[in-house]
Amino acid sequence: MQKIVPNLWFQGNAAEGVEFYEHALPNTHVVGSSDYPTEGLLEFQKDFAGELLTAVLEIEGYQVLLINAGEEFTPNPAISFLLNFDPSRDENAKATLQRVWDRLSPGSTTLMPLDTYPFSEYYGWVQDRYGVSWQLMLTNPEGEPRPFVTPSLMFGGPAQNHAKQAVEYYTGVFGDTKPGAFMPYADQTGPAGPGAVMYSDFTLEGQWFSAMDSGVTQDFSFTPGVSLMVNCNDQDEIDRFWEALSAVPEAEQCGWCTDQFGVSWQIVPVDIDDLIKQPGAFERMLTMKKLDIAQLRGD
């Protein structure tokens, strides 16, 4: 099972989002879902009784979870998804990239137009109709291989120039880590100072992530609109990751927490979907901050 699963917050239209991504993204399909219970919901959740709660999409083998919820949050470009179109794997990679761009584009906002850049022969950055951001890149086939999907963290706003510190922290918290590329800014570039991170990538639990400091002043930063869910094997793992990643007490709720850089995490047992189906478990979860497996089971 994928250890770290990005979660995308949808404002009551996750089922529509599933259909959109199944059409827009290559080799994408639903591999799991869960529904809201019909009883025990909080007042603001009652309109969702019996409706879709989560849907797990697999994109070229990489899992992303869509959360069907209210209007509290929406994704923004602070966490985007880099899609690598590799000519060594697909001889029609550029045409495939163009097709995906065209399918993501209706109702979207272009953050960087599809064009030639110093770092890629063909690249574009688009924020789709649901607020989810995608970076589409034609990969250099002579470079070190990377997976098709790489979550990318952009440190701007209050998190500006903290990318290097965050990467060092995360690689100390998680296992199976290794460094990849690291490219610093040589000169002051907007709010990014010399030595700040222009681009870097690294692994956590064997999964690739990238991080950068924004070279343009941003009026946004990380929110629960895109969170990172950590699947834990037991209570000891939950306790350890919670201790390391929860730095904002007022953000602690139902397994959600926020770290020192503003990134939202969900620290959950690997079998959370089965646990909350047990009688009374969903109601018990709503009273928790850090999740307690024994209490979820009603032990």
PDB file of C-alpha atoms in Angstrom:
ATOM      1  CA  MET A   1       0.000   0.000   0.000  1.00  0.00           C
ATOM      2  CA  GLN A   2       1.135   3.544  -0.782  1.00  0.00           C
ATOM      3  CA  LYS A   3       2.402   5.027   2.491  1.00  0.00           C
ATOM      4  CA  ILE A   4       1.680   8.710   1.751  1.00  0.00           C
ATOM      5  CA  VAL A   5      -1.494   9.516  -0.211  1.00  0.00           C
ATOM      6  CA  PRO A   6      -2.324  13.086  -1.288  1.00  0.00           C
ATOM      7  CA  ASN A   7      -5.914  14.069  -0.458  1.00  0.00           C
ATOM      8  CA  LEU A   8      -7.840  16.629  -2.532  1.00  0.00           C
ATOM      9  CA  TRP A   9     -10.713  18.556  -0.931  1.00  0.00           C
ATOM     10  CA  PHE A  10     -13.831  18.833  -3.103  1.00  0.00           C
ATOM     11  CA  GLN A  11     -16.790  21.032  -2.243  1.00  0.00           C
ATOM     12  CA  GLY A  12     -19.571  18.491  -2.587  1.00  0.00           C
ATOM     13  CA  ASN A  13     -18.664  17.546  -6.166  1.00  0.00           C
ATOM     14  CA  ALA A  14     -16.074  14.787  -5.740  1.00  0.00           C
ATOM     15  CA  ALA A  15     -18.128  12.300  -7.797  1.00  0.00           C
ATOM     16  CA  GLU A  16     -18.046  14.767 -10.690  1.00  0.00           C
ATOM     17  CA  GLY A  17     -14.305  15.213 -10.149  1.00  0.00           C
ATOM     18  CA  VAL A  18     -13.757  11.460 -10.386  1.00  0.00           C
ATOM     19  CA  GLU A  19     -15.395  11.357 -13.817  1.00  0.00           C
ATOM     20  CA  PHE A  20     -13.408  14.394 -14.937  1.00  0.00           C
ATOM     21  CA  TYR A  21     -10.027  12.891 -14.000  1.00  0.00           C
ATOM     22  CA  GLU A  22     -10.853   9.445 -15.355  1.00  0.00           C
ATOM     23  CA  HIS A  23     -11.353  11.150 -18.717  1.00  0.00           C
ATOM     24  CA  ALA A  24      -8.539  13.728 -18.477  1.00  0.00           C
ATOM     25  CA  LEU A  25      -5.621  11.723 -17.067  1.00  0.00           C
ATOM     26  CA  PRO A  26      -4.001   8.647 -18.632  1.00  0.00           C
ATOM     27  CA  ASN A  27      -4.648   5.198 -17.181  1.00  0.00           C
ATOM     28  CA  THR A  28      -6.771   6.578 -14.341  1.00  0.00           C
ATOM     29  CA  HIS A  29      -9.539   4.721 -12.521  1.00  0.00           C
ATOM     30  CA  VAL A  30     -11.209   4.355  -9.110  1.00  0.00           C
ATOM     31  CA  VAL A  31      -9.754   1.642  -6.878  1.00  0.00           C
ATOM     32  CA  GLY A  32     -11.744   2.323  -3.699  1.00  0.00           C
ATOM     33  CA  SER A  33     -14.406   4.491  -2.127  1.00  0.00           C
ATOM     34  CA  SER A  34     -16.320   5.066   1.087  1.00  0.00           C
ATOM     35  CA  ASP A  35     -19.635   6.729   1.967  1.00  0.00           C
ATOM     36  CA  TYR A  36     -20.797   8.934   4.805  1.00  0.00           C
ATOM     37  CA  PRO A  37     -22.843   7.030   7.401  1.00  0.00           C
ATOM     38  CA  THR A  38     -26.534   7.808   7.624  1.00  0.00           C
ATOM     39  CA  GLU A  39     -26.411   8.499  11.385  1.00  0.00           C
ATOM     40  CA  GLY A  40     -24.110  10.210  13.881  1.00  0.00           C
ATOM     41  CA  LEU A  41     -23.061  13.089  11.648  1.00  0.00           C
ATOM     42  CA  LEU A  42     -22.374  16.583  12.895  1.00  0.00           C
ATOM     43  CA  GLU A  43     -24.921  19.222  11.946  1.00  0.00           C
ATOM     44  CA  PHE A  44     -22.859  20.621   9.058  1.00  0.00           C
ATOM     45  CA  GLN A  45     -22.391  17.099   7.639  1.00  0.00           C
ATOM     46  CA  LYS A  46     -26.018  15.959   7.643  1.00  0.00           C
ATOM     47  CA  ASP A  47     -26.622  16.928   4.022  1.00  0.00           C
ATOM     48  CA  PHE A  48     -23.964  14.347   3.096  1.00  0.00           C
ATOM     49  CA  ALA A  49     -25.657  11.396   4.854  1.00  0.00           C
ATOM     50  CA  GLY A  50     -25.254   8.284   2.703  1.00  0.00           C
ATOM     51  CA  GLU A  51     -23.346  10.228   0.015  1.00  0.00           C
ATOM     52  CA  LEU A  52     -19.814   9.664  -1.243  1.00  0.00           C
ATOM     53  CA  LEU A  53     -17.179  10.467   1.406  1.00  0.00           C
ATOM     54  CA  THR A  54     -13.933   9.510  -0.348  1.00  0.00           C
ATOM     55  CA  ALA A  55     -12.834   8.072  -3.670  1.00  0.00           C
ATOM     56  CA  VAL A  56      -9.343   6.728  -4.348  1.00  0.00           C
ATOM     57  CA  LEU A  57      -8.071   7.383  -7.858  1.00  0.00           C
ATOM     58  CA  GLU A  58      -5.112   5.510  -9.269  1.00  0.00           C
ATOM     59  CA  ILE A  59      -3.208   7.547 -11.869  1.00  0.00           C
ATOM     60  CA  GLU A  60      -0.650   5.394 -13.686  1.00  0.00           C
ATOM     61  CA  GLY A  61      -0.427   3.341 -10.485  1.00  0.00           C
ATOM     62  CA  TYR A  62      -0.176   6.355  -8.139  1.00  0.00           C
ATOM     63  CA  GLN A  63      -3.000   6.864  -5.638  1.00  0.00           C
ATOM     64  CA  VAL A  64      -4.718  10.191  -4.924  1.00  0.00           C
ATOM     65  CA  LEU A  65      -7.792  10.441  -2.683  1.00  0.00           C
ATOM     66  CA  LEU A  66     -10.714  12.817  -3.313  1.00  0.00           C
ATOM     67  CA  ILE A  67     -12.621  14.010  -0.223  1.00  0.00           C
ATOM     68  CA  ASN A  68     -16.262  14.986  -0.676  1.00  0.00           C
ATOM     69  CA  ALA A  69     -16.889  17.739   1.883  1.00  0.00           C
ATOM     70  CA  GLY A  70     -18.155  21.288   2.368  1.00  0.00           C
ATOM     71  CA  GLU A  71     -16.987  24.725   1.286  1.00  0.00           C
ATOM     72  CA  GLU A  72     -14.379  25.211   4.016  1.00  0.00           C
ATOM     73  CA  PHE A  73     -11.349  24.625   1.784  1.00  0.00           C
ATOM     74  CA  THR A  74     -10.267  24.348  -1.822  1.00  0.00           C
ATOM     75  CA  PRO A  75      -6.962  23.251  -3.367  1.00  0.00           C
ATOM     76  CA  ASN A  76      -4.428  25.866  -4.453  1.00  0.00           C
ATOM     77  CA  PRO A  77      -1.056  25.754  -6.262  1.00  0.00           C
ATOM     78  CA  ALA A  78       0.983  25.492  -3.031  1.00  0.00           C
ATOM     79  CA  ILE A  79       0.792  21.732  -3.641  1.00  0.00           C
ATOM     80  CA  SER A  80       0.600  20.722  -7.284  1.00  0.00           C
ATOM     81  CA  PHE A  81       1.206  17.500  -9.187  1.00  0.00           C
ATOM     82  CA  LEU A  82       4.075  17.206 -11.641  1.00  0.00           C
ATOM     83  CA  LEU A  83       3.209  14.817 -14.486  1.00  0.00           C
ATOM     84  CA  ASN A  84       6.278  13.469 -16.273  1.00  0.00           C
ATOM     85  CA  PHE A  85       5.726  12.531 -19.913  1.00  0.00           C
ATOM     86  CA  ASP A  86       8.794  10.482 -20.765  1.00  0.00           C
ATOM     87  CA  PRO A  87       9.635   9.861 -24.450  1.00  0.00           C
ATOM     88  CA  SER A  88      11.656   6.792 -23.449  1.00  0.00           C
ATOM     89  CA  ARG A  89       8.418   5.189 -22.200  1.00  0.00           C
ATOM     90  CA  ASP A  90       5.985   6.670 -24.717  1.00  0.00           C
ATOM     91  CA  GLU A  91       7.125   7.520 -28.238  1.00  0.00           C
ATOM     92  CA  ASN A  92       4.090   9.822 -28.496  1.00  0.00           C
ATOM     93  CA  ALA A  93       4.805  11.535 -25.149  1.00  0.00           C
ATOM     94  CA  LYS A  94       4.477  15.082 -26.492  1.00  0.00           C
ATOM     95  CA  ALA A  95       1.119  14.310 -28.134  1.00  0.00           C
ATOM     96  CA  THR A  96      -0.061  12.600 -24.938  1.00  0.00           C
ATOM     97  CA  LEU A  97       0.960  15.655 -22.908  1.00  0.00           C
ATOM     98  CA  GLN A  98      -0.941  17.928 -25.291  1.00  0.00           C
ATOM     99  CA  ARG A  99      -4.056  15.744 -25.047  1.00  0.00           C
ATOM    100  CA  VAL A 100      -4.003  15.796 -21.236  1.00  0.00           C
ATOM    101  CA  TRP A 101      -3.477  19.583 -21.243  1.00  0.00           C
ATOM    102  CA  ASP A 102      -6.464  20.043 -23.552  1.00  0.00           C
ATOM    103  CA  ARG A 103      -8.658  17.880 -21.316  1.00  0.00           C
ATOM    104  CA  LEU A 104      -7.629  19.653 -18.102  1.00  0.00           C
ATOM    105  CA  SER A 105      -8.011  23.120 -19.604  1.00  0.00           C
ATOM    106  CA  PRO A 106     -11.792  23.788 -19.822  1.00  0.00           C
ATOM    107  CA  GLY A 107     -12.710  26.115 -16.940  1.00  0.00           C
ATOM    108  CA  SER A 108      -9.081  26.257 -15.803  1.00  0.00           C
ATOM    109  CA  THR A 109      -6.523  28.974 -15.071  1.00  0.00           C
ATOM    110  CA  THR A 110      -3.166  28.827 -16.872  1.00  0.00           C
ATOM    111  CA  LEU A 111      -0.338  29.491 -14.400  1.00  0.00           C
ATOM    112  CA  MET A 112       2.458  28.946 -16.946  1.00  0.00           C
ATOM    113  CA  PRO A 113       1.538  28.556 -20.623  1.00  0.00           C
ATOM    114  CA  LEU A 114       2.424  25.392 -22.485  1.00  0.00           C
ATOM    115  CA  ASP A 115       5.713  26.291 -24.154  1.00  0.00           C
ATOM    116  CA  THR A 116       9.453  25.634 -24.357  1.00  0.00           C
ATOM    117  CA  TYR A 117      11.435  26.522 -21.209  1.00  0.00           C
ATOM    118  CA  PRO A 118      15.134  26.162 -20.261  1.00  0.00           C
ATOM    119  CA  PHE A 119      14.282  23.135 -18.112  1.00  0.00           C
ATOM    120  CA  SER A 120      11.934  21.381 -20.556  1.00  0.00           C
ATOM    121  CA  GLU A 121      11.232  21.271 -24.269  1.00  0.00           C
ATOM    122  CA  TYR A 122       7.507  21.312 -23.511  1.00  0.00           C
ATOM    123  CA  TYR A 123       5.978  22.320 -20.182  1.00  0.00           C
ATOM    124  CA  GLY A 124       2.890  24.016 -18.770  1.00  0.00           C
ATOM    125  CA  TRP A 125       1.235  24.603 -15.382  1.00  0.00           C
ATOM    126  CA  VAL A 126      -2.549  24.676 -15.145  1.00  0.00           C
ATOM    127  CA  GLN A 127      -5.011  24.995 -12.253  1.00  0.00           C
ATOM    128  CA  ASP A 128      -8.087  23.003 -13.233  1.00  0.00           C
ATOM    129  CA  ARG A 129     -11.763  23.808 -12.682  1.00  0.00           C
ATOM    130  CA  TYR A 130     -11.642  22.295  -9.162  1.00  0.00           C
ATOM    131  CA  GLY A 131      -8.571  24.287  -8.092  1.00  0.00           C
ATOM    132  CA  VAL A 132      -6.157  21.340  -8.401  1.00  0.00           C
ATOM    133  CA  SER A 133      -2.847  22.304 -10.048  1.00  0.00           C
ATOM    134  CA  TRP A 134      -0.953  20.179 -12.550  1.00  0.00           C
ATOM    135  CA  GLN A 135       2.507  20.696 -14.015  1.00  0.00           C
ATOM    136  CA  LEU A 136       2.854  18.857 -17.316  1.00  0.00           C
ATOM    137  CA  MET A 137       6.458  18.276 -18.389  1.00  0.00           C
ATOM    138  CA  LEU A 138       8.063  16.539 -21.339  1.00  0.00           C
ATOM    139  CA  THR A 139      10.895  14.760 -19.572  1.00  0.00           C
ATOM    140  CA  ASN A 140      14.473  14.552 -20.828  1.00  0.00           C
ATOM    141  CA  PRO A 141      14.752  10.825 -21.635  1.00  0.00           C
ATOM    142  CA  GLU A 142      18.482  10.925 -20.809  1.00  0.00           C
ATOM    143  CA  GLY A 143      17.809  12.112 -17.254  1.00  0.00           C
ATOM    144  CA  GLU A 144      17.355   9.979 -14.138  1.00  0.00           C
ATOM    145  CA  PRO A 145      13.932   8.276 -14.325  1.00  0.00           C
ATOM    146  CA  ARG A 146      11.099   9.705 -12.262  1.00  0.00           C
ATOM    147  CA  PRO A 147       7.528   8.413 -11.712  1.00  0.00           C
ATOM    148  CA  PHE A 148       4.651   9.805 -13.738  1.00  0.00           C
ATOM    149  CA  VAL A 149       3.162  11.636 -10.713  1.00  0.00           C
ATOM    150  CA  THR A 150       5.258  13.687  -8.277  1.00  0.00           C
ATOM    151  CA  PRO A 151       3.584  15.926  -5.649  1.00  0.00           C
ATOM    152  CA  SER A 152       5.292  19.320  -5.660  1.00  0.00           C
ATOM    153  CA  LEU A 153       5.369  21.639  -2.625  1.00  0.00           C
ATOM    154  CA  MET A 154       5.805  25.356  -3.344  1.00  0.00           C
ATOM    155  CA  PHE A 155       6.880  27.423  -0.346  1.00  0.00           C
ATOM    156  CA  GLY A 156       5.445  30.927  -0.649  1.00  0.00           C
ATOM    157  CA  GLY A 157       3.625  33.442   1.522  1.00  0.00           C
ATOM    158  CA  PRO A 158       4.391  32.734   5.197  1.00  0.00           C
ATOM    159  CA  ALA A 159       6.348  29.611   4.170  1.00  0.00           C
ATOM    160  CA  GLN A 160       8.610  31.509   1.749  1.00  0.00           C
ATOM    161  CA  ASN A 161      12.270  30.365   1.680  1.00  0.00           C
ATOM    162  CA  HIS A 162      11.631  27.408   3.989  1.00  0.00           C
ATOM    163  CA  ALA A 163      11.825  24.684   1.318  1.00  0.00           C
ATOM    164  CA  LYS A 164      15.340  23.496   2.227  1.00  0.00           C
ATOM    165  CA  GLN A 165      14.533  23.427   5.941  1.00  0.00           C
ATOM    166  CA  ALA A 166      11.301  21.523   5.274  1.00  0.00           C
ATOM    167  CA  VAL A 167      12.988  18.903   3.096  1.00  0.00           C
ATOM    168  CA  GLU A 168      15.641  18.351   5.746  1.00  0.00           C
ATOM    169  CA  TYR A 169      12.932  17.993   8.379  1.00  0.00           C
ATOM    170  CA  TYR A 170      10.730  15.609   6.388  1.00  0.00           C
ATOM    171  CA  THR A 171      13.646  13.356   5.446  1.00  0.00           C
ATOM    172  CA  GLY A 172      14.414  13.096   9.162  1.00  0.00           C
ATOM    173  CA  VAL A 173      10.832  12.123  10.013  1.00  0.00           C
ATOM    174  CA  PHE A 174      10.189   9.524   7.315  1.00  0.00           C
ATOM    175  CA  GLY A 175      12.126   6.445   6.280  1.00  0.00           C
ATOM    176  CA  ASP A 176      13.424   5.235   2.901  1.00  0.00           C
ATOM    177  CA  THR A 177      14.597   8.700   1.897  1.00  0.00           C
ATOM    178  CA  LYS A 178      17.177   9.834  -0.619  1.00  0.00           C
ATOM    179  CA  PRO A 179      18.084  13.144  -2.252  1.00  0.00           C
ATOM    180  CA  GLY A 180      17.574  13.801  -5.930  1.00  0.00           C
ATOM    181  CA  ALA A 181      18.092  17.062  -7.812  1.00  0.00           C
ATOM    182  CA  PHE A 182      18.909  20.307  -6.015  1.00  0.00           C
ATOM    183  CA  MET A 183      19.059  23.644  -7.830  1.00  0.00           C
ATOM    184  CA  PRO A 184      19.380  26.846  -5.771  1.00  0.00           C
ATOM    185  CA  TYR A 185      18.593  30.380  -6.861  1.00  0.00           C
ATOM    186  CA  ALA A 186      21.877  32.116  -7.720  1.00  0.00           C
ATOM    187  CA  ASP A 187      20.469  35.621  -7.263  1.00  0.00           C
ATOM    188  CA  GLN A 188      17.526  37.318  -5.583  1.00  0.00           C
ATOM    189  CA  THR A 189      14.457  36.290  -7.573  1.00  0.00           C
ATOM    190  CA  GLY A 190      11.330  37.999  -6.323  1.00  0.00           C
ATOM    191  CA  PRO A 191      10.967  36.894  -2.695  1.00  0.00           C
ATOM    192  CA  ALA A 192      13.411  33.980  -3.135  1.00  0.00           C
ATOM    193  CA  GLY A 193      16.852  34.864  -1.836  1.00  0.00           C
ATOM    194  CA  PRO A 194      20.202  33.577  -3.132  1.00  0.00           C
ATOM    195  CA  GLY A 195      20.569  29.949  -2.070  1.00  0.00           C
ATOM    196  CA  ALA A 196      16.813  29.409  -1.740  1.00  0.00           C
ATOM    197  CA  VAL A 197      15.456  26.375  -3.550  1.00  0.00           C
ATOM    198  CA  MET A 198      14.617  26.837  -7.209  1.00  0.00           C
ATOM    199  CA  TYR A 199      13.903  23.100  -7.527  1.00  0.00           C
ATOM    200  CA  SER A 200      14.636  19.983  -5.532  1.00  0.00           C
ATOM    201  CA  ASP A 201      13.319  16.471  -5.333  1.00  0.00           C
ATOM    202  CA  PHE A 202      13.673  13.666  -2.810  1.00  0.00           C
ATOM    203  CA  THR A 203      11.966  10.507  -1.591  1.00  0.00           C
ATOM    204  CA  LEU A 204       9.900   9.862   1.539  1.00  0.00           C
ATOM    205  CA  GLU A 205       9.017   6.218   2.183  1.00  0.00           C
ATOM    206  CA  GLY A 206      10.358   5.520  -1.312  1.00  0.00           C
ATOM    207  CA  GLN A 207       7.937   7.999  -2.949  1.00  0.00           C
ATOM    208  CA  TRP A 208       9.202  10.987  -4.939  1.00  0.00           C
ATOM    209  CA  PHE A 209       8.286  14.532  -3.914  1.00  0.00           C
ATOM    210  CA  SER A 210       9.591  17.891  -5.095  1.00  0.00           C
ATOM    211  CA  ALA A 211       9.940  21.213  -3.290  1.00  0.00           C
ATOM    212  CA  MET A 212      10.717  24.773  -4.308  1.00  0.00           C
ATOM    213  CA  ASP A 213      10.652  28.319  -2.981  1.00  0.00           C
ATOM    214  CA  SER A 214       8.398  30.566  -5.030  1.00  0.00           C
ATOM    215  CA  GLY A 215      10.200  33.090  -7.234  1.00  0.00           C
ATOM    216  CA  VAL A 216       7.043  35.215  -7.314  1.00  0.00           C
ATOM    217  CA  THR A 217       5.320  36.818  -4.323  1.00  0.00           C
ATOM    218  CA  GLN A 218       2.287  34.688  -3.419  1.00  0.00           C
ATOM    219  CA  ASP A 219      -0.822  35.619  -1.450  1.00  0.00           C
ATOM    220  CA  PHE A 220      -1.500  31.965  -0.570  1.00  0.00           C
ATOM    221  CA  SER A 221       0.246  29.044   1.070  1.00  0.00           C
ATOM    222  CA  PHE A 222      -0.586  25.520   2.221  1.00  0.00           C
ATOM    223  CA  THR A 223      -4.127  24.690   3.373  1.00  0.00           C
ATOM    224  CA  PRO A 224      -6.138  21.496   4.020  1.00  0.00           C
ATOM    225  CA  GLY A 225      -7.356  21.872   0.410  1.00  0.00           C
ATOM    226  CA  VAL A 226      -4.509  19.479  -0.386  1.00  0.00           C
ATOM    227  CA  SER A 227      -3.298  17.349   2.499  1.00  0.00           C
ATOM    228  CA  LEU A 228      -0.933  14.398   2.779  1.00  0.00           C
ATOM    229  CA  MET A 229      -2.356  11.270   4.407  1.00  0.00           C
ATOM    230  CA  VAL A 230       0.071   8.912   6.144  1.00  0.00           C
ATOM    231  CA  ASN A 231      -1.099   5.294   6.406  1.00  0.00           C
ATOM    232  CA  CYS A 232       0.139   3.909   9.744  1.00  0.00           C
ATOM    233  CA  ASN A 233       0.471   0.238  10.634  1.00  0.00           C
ATOM    234  CA  ASP A 234      -0.238   0.614  14.355  1.00  0.00           C
ATOM    235  CA  GLN A 235      -0.777   3.070  17.207  1.00  0.00           C
ATOM    236  CA  ASP A 236       2.950   3.490  17.760  1.00  0.00           C
ATOM    237  CA  GLU A 237       3.335   4.797  14.203  1.00  0.00           C
ATOM    238  CA  ILE A 238       0.376   7.131  14.632  1.00  0.00           C
ATOM    239  CA  ASP A 239       1.890   8.485  17.847  1.00  0.00           C
ATOM    240  CA  ARG A 240       5.325   8.974  16.277  1.00  0.00           C
ATOM    241  CA  PHE A 241       4.149  10.791  13.132  1.00  0.00           C
ATOM    242  CA  TRP A 242       1.668  12.891  15.122  1.00  0.00           C
ATOM    243  CA  GLU A 243       4.396  14.021  17.489  1.00  0.00           C
ATOM    244  CA  ALA A 244       6.666  14.945  14.569  1.00  0.00           C
ATOM    245  CA  LEU A 245       4.116  16.632  12.299  1.00  0.00           C
ATOM    246  CA  SER A 246       1.543  18.335  14.527  1.00  0.00           C
ATOM    247  CA  ALA A 247       2.711  21.860  15.333  1.00  0.00           C
ATOM    248  CA  VAL A 248      -0.581  23.828  15.388  1.00  0.00           C
ATOM    249  CA  PRO A 249      -2.860  22.660  18.240  1.00  0.00           C
ATOM    250  CA  GLU A 250      -5.952  24.456  16.904  1.00  0.00           C
ATOM    251  CA  ALA A 251      -5.668  22.505  13.632  1.00  0.00           C
ATOM    252  CA  GLU A 252      -5.838  19.101  15.350  1.00  0.00           C
ATOM    253  CA  GLN A 253      -9.078  17.297  14.532  1.00  0.00           C
ATOM    254  CA  CYS A 254     -10.107  13.781  13.483  1.00  0.00           C
ATOM    255  CA  GLY A 255      -6.538  12.756  12.629  1.00  0.00           C
ATOM    256  CA  TRP A 256      -5.767  16.010  10.798  1.00  0.00           C
ATOM    257  CA  CYS A 257      -2.819  18.168  11.830  1.00  0.00           C
ATOM    258  CA  THR A 258      -0.662  20.991  10.478  1.00  0.00           C
ATOM    259  CA  ASP A 259       3.125  21.049  10.620  1.00  0.00           C
ATOM    260  CA  GLN A 260       5.519  23.925  11.346  1.00  0.00           C
ATOM    261  CA  PHE A 261       5.569  24.924   7.660  1.00  0.00           C
ATOM    262  CA  GLY A 262       1.777  24.998   7.279  1.00  0.00           C
ATOM    263  CA  VAL A 263       1.414  21.698   5.401  1.00  0.00           C
ATOM    264  CA  SER A 264      -1.672  19.679   6.370  1.00  0.00           C
ATOM    265  CA  TRP A 265      -1.334  15.984   7.178  1.00  0.00           C
ATOM    266  CA  GLN A 266      -3.734  13.206   8.072  1.00  0.00           C
ATOM    267  CA  ILE A 267      -2.251  10.557  10.353  1.00  0.00           C
ATOM    268  CA  VAL A 268      -4.496   7.503  10.066  1.00  0.00           C
ATOM    269  CA  PRO A 269      -4.463   3.740  10.610  1.00  0.00           C
ATOM    270  CA  VAL A 270      -3.992   1.812   7.397  1.00  0.00           C
ATOM    271  CA  ASP A 271      -7.430   0.207   7.820  1.00  0.00           C
ATOM    272  CA  ILE A 272      -9.284   3.453   8.602  1.00  0.00           C
ATOM    273  CA  ASP A 273     -12.054   2.752   6.053  1.00  0.00           C
ATOM    274  CA  ASP A 274     -12.936  -0.535   7.759  1.00  0.00           C
ATOM    275  CA  LEU A 275     -12.611   0.908  11.258  1.00  0.00           C
ATOM    276  CA  ILE A 276     -15.093   3.737  10.744  1.00  0.00           C
ATOM    277  CA  LYS A 277     -17.691   1.301   9.414  1.00  0.00           C
ATOM    278  CA  GLN A 278     -17.942  -0.311  12.851  1.00  0.00           C
ATOM    279  CA  PRO A 279     -20.973   0.752  14.941  1.00  0.00           C
ATOM    280  CA  GLY A 280     -20.373   4.129  16.561  1.00  0.00           C
ATOM    281  CA  ALA A 281     -16.815   4.469  15.184  1.00  0.00           C
ATOM    282  CA  PHE A 282     -17.515   7.500  12.991  1.00  0.00           C
ATOM    283  CA  GLU A 283     -19.105   9.337  15.917  1.00  0.00           C
ATOM    284  CA  ARG A 284     -16.146   8.443  18.158  1.00  0.00           C
ATOM    285  CA  MET A 285     -13.692   9.684  15.525  1.00  0.00           C
ATOM    286  CA  LEU A 286     -15.434  13.076  15.428  1.00  0.00           C
ATOM    287  CA  THR A 287     -14.504  13.622  19.093  1.00  0.00           C
ATOM    288  CA  MET A 288     -10.794  12.855  18.593  1.00  0.00           C
ATOM    289  CA  LYS A 289      -7.758  14.929  17.693  1.00  0.00           C
ATOM    290  CA  LYS A 290      -5.065  12.277  17.295  1.00  0.00           C
ATOM    291  CA  LEU A 291      -6.738   9.029  16.281  1.00  0.00           C
ATOM    292  CA  ASP A 292      -6.802   6.208  18.830  1.00  0.00           C
ATOM    293  CA  ILE A 293      -7.232   2.800  17.215  1.00  0.00           C
ATOM    294  CA  ALA A 294      -8.541   1.137  20.388  1.00  0.00           C
ATOM    295  CA  GLN A 295     -11.179   3.820  20.873  1.00  0.00           C
ATOM    296  CA  LEU A 296     -12.222   3.626  17.221  1.00  0.00           C
ATOM    297  CA  ARG A 297     -12.805  -0.092  17.728  1.00  0.00           C
ATOM    298  CA  GLY A 298     -14.749   0.593  20.897  1.00  0.00           C
ATOM    299  CA  ASP A 299     -12.338  -1.443  23.028  1.00  0.00           C
TER     300      ASP A 299
END
